[in-house]
């Protein structure tokens, strides 16, 4: 039986750094997660742009949810992020999609945009299944 979205949200509420900074799970499916973050002044750098760390945090959270919500625990081995443009809206949206998955490793692509459709970042991450 698959977990409901509320059950997935409850389980990942323990990812405190992401959730304290506003990350919310919007949707999950096999090898997929959509997460969002409403932006406020604490997410911005001295230039007024969204801090790279806030963008990375949301992308990493989406990877964690997509690769773990219905599987044995997986941790990130590497992550590579490219910042593509400035967020023009007031909300970031990260969609993580599975590209490949084996017995012990997985590879995901995460696309970050704002609610206006502006491309913000592209990240790839691979993970490793740990013993539970």
PDB file of C-alpha atoms in Angstrom:
ATOM      1  CA  UNK A   1       0.000   0.000   0.000  1.00  0.00           C
ATOM      2  CA  UNK A   2       1.402   3.392  -0.948  1.00  0.00           C
ATOM      3  CA  UNK A   3       1.613   6.151   1.579  1.00  0.00           C
ATOM      4  CA  UNK A   4      -0.712   9.089   1.230  1.00  0.00           C
ATOM      5  CA  UNK A   5       0.717  12.538   0.539  1.00  0.00           C
ATOM      6  CA  UNK A   6      -0.014  13.529   4.155  1.00  0.00           C
ATOM      7  CA  UNK A   7       1.927  10.496   5.437  1.00  0.00           C
ATOM      8  CA  UNK A   8       4.876  11.348   3.174  1.00  0.00           C
ATOM      9  CA  UNK A   9       4.789  14.959   4.400  1.00  0.00           C
ATOM     10  CA  UNK A  10       4.735  13.791   8.019  1.00  0.00           C
ATOM     11  CA  UNK A  11       7.719  11.477   7.500  1.00  0.00           C
ATOM     12  CA  UNK A  12       9.806  14.134   5.753  1.00  0.00           C
ATOM     13  CA  UNK A  13       8.927  16.771   8.356  1.00  0.00           C
ATOM     14  CA  UNK A  14      11.993  15.346  10.113  1.00  0.00           C
ATOM     15  CA  UNK A  15      14.163  16.922   7.370  1.00  0.00           C
ATOM     16  CA  UNK A  16      14.232  19.983   9.565  1.00  0.00           C
ATOM     17  CA  UNK A  17      16.707  22.190   7.677  1.00  0.00           C
ATOM     18  CA  UNK A  18      14.588  22.032   4.532  1.00  0.00           C
ATOM     19  CA  UNK A  19      11.223  22.301   6.266  1.00  0.00           C
ATOM     20  CA  UNK A  20      12.268  25.101   8.651  1.00  0.00           C
ATOM     21  CA  UNK A  21      13.353  27.030   5.549  1.00  0.00           C
ATOM     22  CA  UNK A  22       9.919  26.538   3.998  1.00  0.00           C
ATOM     23  CA  UNK A  23      10.211  23.432   1.797  1.00  0.00           C
ATOM     24  CA  UNK A  24       6.842  21.742   1.225  1.00  0.00           C
ATOM     25  CA  UNK A  25       6.052  18.490  -0.606  1.00  0.00           C
ATOM     26  CA  UNK A  26       3.438  19.147  -3.298  1.00  0.00           C
ATOM     27  CA  UNK A  27       3.274  15.748  -5.043  1.00  0.00           C
ATOM     28  CA  UNK A  28       4.931  12.331  -5.214  1.00  0.00           C
ATOM     29  CA  UNK A  29       4.834   9.482  -7.689  1.00  0.00           C
ATOM     30  CA  UNK A  30       7.141   6.614  -8.587  1.00  0.00           C
ATOM     31  CA  UNK A  31      10.604   8.171  -8.990  1.00  0.00           C
ATOM     32  CA  UNK A  32       9.183  11.682  -8.776  1.00  0.00           C
ATOM     33  CA  UNK A  33       8.621  14.499  -6.309  1.00  0.00           C
ATOM     34  CA  UNK A  34       7.478  18.087  -6.641  1.00  0.00           C
ATOM     35  CA  UNK A  35       8.415  20.413  -3.787  1.00  0.00           C
ATOM     36  CA  UNK A  36       8.039  24.148  -3.329  1.00  0.00           C
ATOM     37  CA  UNK A  37       9.298  26.985  -1.161  1.00  0.00           C
ATOM     38  CA  UNK A  38       7.607  30.363  -0.671  1.00  0.00           C
ATOM     39  CA  UNK A  39      10.295  33.017  -0.750  1.00  0.00           C
ATOM     40  CA  UNK A  40      10.786  35.730   1.822  1.00  0.00           C
ATOM     41  CA  UNK A  41      13.598  38.080   2.839  1.00  0.00           C
ATOM     42  CA  UNK A  42      15.492  35.336   4.680  1.00  0.00           C
ATOM     43  CA  UNK A  43      15.997  33.499   1.359  1.00  0.00           C
ATOM     44  CA  UNK A  44      17.686  36.505  -0.290  1.00  0.00           C
ATOM     45  CA  UNK A  45      21.308  37.597  -0.537  1.00  0.00           C
ATOM     46  CA  UNK A  46      22.720  41.135  -0.284  1.00  0.00           C
ATOM     47  CA  UNK A  47      21.840  41.762  -3.951  1.00  0.00           C
ATOM     48  CA  UNK A  48      18.192  40.847  -3.368  1.00  0.00           C
ATOM     49  CA  UNK A  49      18.417  37.626  -5.392  1.00  0.00           C
ATOM     50  CA  UNK A  50      17.509  34.229  -3.973  1.00  0.00           C
ATOM     51  CA  UNK A  51      20.536  32.735  -2.225  1.00  0.00           C
ATOM     52  CA  UNK A  52      22.091  29.756  -4.007  1.00  0.00           C
ATOM     53  CA  UNK A  53      21.918  27.772  -0.776  1.00  0.00           C
ATOM     54  CA  UNK A  54      18.130  28.182  -0.639  1.00  0.00           C
ATOM     55  CA  UNK A  55      17.815  26.932  -4.222  1.00  0.00           C
ATOM     56  CA  UNK A  56      20.132  23.992  -3.531  1.00  0.00           C
ATOM     57  CA  UNK A  57      18.267  23.122  -0.326  1.00  0.00           C
ATOM     58  CA  UNK A  58      14.954  22.859  -2.190  1.00  0.00           C
ATOM     59  CA  UNK A  59      16.494  20.824  -5.033  1.00  0.00           C
ATOM     60  CA  UNK A  60      18.220  18.472  -2.573  1.00  0.00           C
ATOM     61  CA  UNK A  61      14.974  18.051  -0.618  1.00  0.00           C
ATOM     62  CA  UNK A  62      13.094  17.160  -3.820  1.00  0.00           C
ATOM     63  CA  UNK A  63      15.784  14.571  -4.608  1.00  0.00           C
ATOM     64  CA  UNK A  64      15.506  13.136  -1.082  1.00  0.00           C
ATOM     65  CA  UNK A  65      11.732  12.840  -1.293  1.00  0.00           C
ATOM     66  CA  UNK A  66      11.675  11.369  -4.826  1.00  0.00           C
ATOM     67  CA  UNK A  67      14.365   8.796  -4.106  1.00  0.00           C
ATOM     68  CA  UNK A  68      13.178   7.782  -0.621  1.00  0.00           C
ATOM     69  CA  UNK A  69       9.451   8.177  -0.123  1.00  0.00           C
ATOM     70  CA  UNK A  70       8.599   4.599  -1.158  1.00  0.00           C
ATOM     71  CA  UNK A  71      12.009   2.865  -1.054  1.00  0.00           C
ATOM     72  CA  UNK A  72      14.789   1.770   1.251  1.00  0.00           C
ATOM     73  CA  UNK A  73      16.830   4.716   2.533  1.00  0.00           C
ATOM     74  CA  UNK A  74      19.105   6.408   0.007  1.00  0.00           C
ATOM     75  CA  UNK A  75      21.665   9.120   0.609  1.00  0.00           C
ATOM     76  CA  UNK A  76      23.200  11.528  -1.856  1.00  0.00           C
ATOM     77  CA  UNK A  77      26.660  10.664  -3.166  1.00  0.00           C
ATOM     78  CA  UNK A  78      27.131  13.681  -5.435  1.00  0.00           C
ATOM     79  CA  UNK A  79      25.125  16.651  -6.598  1.00  0.00           C
ATOM     80  CA  UNK A  80      25.898  19.119  -9.351  1.00  0.00           C
ATOM     81  CA  UNK A  81      23.864  22.286  -9.702  1.00  0.00           C
ATOM     82  CA  UNK A  82      23.854  24.953 -12.406  1.00  0.00           C
ATOM     83  CA  UNK A  83      22.165  28.253 -11.653  1.00  0.00           C
ATOM     84  CA  UNK A  84      20.375  29.332 -14.833  1.00  0.00           C
ATOM     85  CA  UNK A  85      18.637  32.562 -13.957  1.00  0.00           C
ATOM     86  CA  UNK A  86      17.138  34.757 -11.318  1.00  0.00           C
ATOM     87  CA  UNK A  87      13.832  33.823  -9.682  1.00  0.00           C
ATOM     88  CA  UNK A  88      11.328  36.495 -10.684  1.00  0.00           C
ATOM     89  CA  UNK A  89       8.398  35.186  -8.673  1.00  0.00           C
ATOM     90  CA  UNK A  90       7.731  34.602  -5.003  1.00  0.00           C
ATOM     91  CA  UNK A  91       7.867  30.802  -4.977  1.00  0.00           C
ATOM     92  CA  UNK A  92      10.406  28.193  -6.067  1.00  0.00           C
ATOM     93  CA  UNK A  93       9.280  24.846  -7.443  1.00  0.00           C
ATOM     94  CA  UNK A  94      11.621  21.843  -7.714  1.00  0.00           C
ATOM     95  CA  UNK A  95      10.681  18.738  -9.664  1.00  0.00           C
ATOM     96  CA  UNK A  96      12.873  15.676  -9.201  1.00  0.00           C
ATOM     97  CA  UNK A  97      12.629  12.852 -11.737  1.00  0.00           C
ATOM     98  CA  UNK A  98      14.365   9.486 -11.738  1.00  0.00           C
ATOM     99  CA  UNK A  99      16.622   8.934 -14.728  1.00  0.00           C
ATOM    100  CA  UNK A 100      18.079   5.568 -13.695  1.00  0.00           C
ATOM    101  CA  UNK A 101      17.911   3.269 -10.714  1.00  0.00           C
ATOM    102  CA  UNK A 102      19.822   0.119  -9.871  1.00  0.00           C
ATOM    103  CA  UNK A 103      20.011  -2.093  -6.801  1.00  0.00           C
ATOM    104  CA  UNK A 104      22.319   0.250  -4.893  1.00  0.00           C
ATOM    105  CA  UNK A 105      22.546   3.489  -6.872  1.00  0.00           C
ATOM    106  CA  UNK A 106      20.179   5.967  -8.468  1.00  0.00           C
ATOM    107  CA  UNK A 107      20.468   9.058 -10.655  1.00  0.00           C
ATOM    108  CA  UNK A 108      17.968  11.935 -10.643  1.00  0.00           C
ATOM    109  CA  UNK A 109      17.454  15.201 -12.485  1.00  0.00           C
ATOM    110  CA  UNK A 110      15.998  18.140 -10.586  1.00  0.00           C
ATOM    111  CA  UNK A 111      14.608  21.214 -12.348  1.00  0.00           C
ATOM    112  CA  UNK A 112      14.000  24.365 -10.299  1.00  0.00           C
ATOM    113  CA  UNK A 113      11.785  27.181 -11.568  1.00  0.00           C
ATOM    114  CA  UNK A 114       9.576  29.852 -10.073  1.00  0.00           C
ATOM    115  CA  UNK A 115       5.785  30.000 -10.253  1.00  0.00           C
ATOM    116  CA  UNK A 116       6.058  32.317 -13.275  1.00  0.00           C
ATOM    117  CA  UNK A 117       7.928  29.639 -15.241  1.00  0.00           C
ATOM    118  CA  UNK A 118      11.363  31.280 -15.020  1.00  0.00           C
ATOM    119  CA  UNK A 119      14.145  28.679 -15.081  1.00  0.00           C
ATOM    120  CA  UNK A 120      16.252  29.038 -11.944  1.00  0.00           C
ATOM    121  CA  UNK A 121      18.492  25.952 -11.705  1.00  0.00           C
ATOM    122  CA  UNK A 122      19.169  22.447 -12.967  1.00  0.00           C
ATOM    123  CA  UNK A 123      20.675  19.807 -10.700  1.00  0.00           C
ATOM    124  CA  UNK A 124      21.673  16.193 -11.083  1.00  0.00           C
ATOM    125  CA  UNK A 125      22.221  13.974  -8.091  1.00  0.00           C
ATOM    126  CA  UNK A 126      23.081  10.355  -7.584  1.00  0.00           C
ATOM    127  CA  UNK A 127      22.353   8.394  -4.489  1.00  0.00           C
ATOM    128  CA  UNK A 128      23.315   5.204  -2.747  1.00  0.00           C
ATOM    129  CA  UNK A 129      21.034   2.779  -0.895  1.00  0.00           C
ATOM    130  CA  UNK A 130      22.083   2.385   2.726  1.00  0.00           C
ATOM    131  CA  UNK A 131      21.334  -0.503   5.033  1.00  0.00           C
ATOM    132  CA  UNK A 132      18.277   0.261   7.143  1.00  0.00           C
TER     133      UNK A 132
END
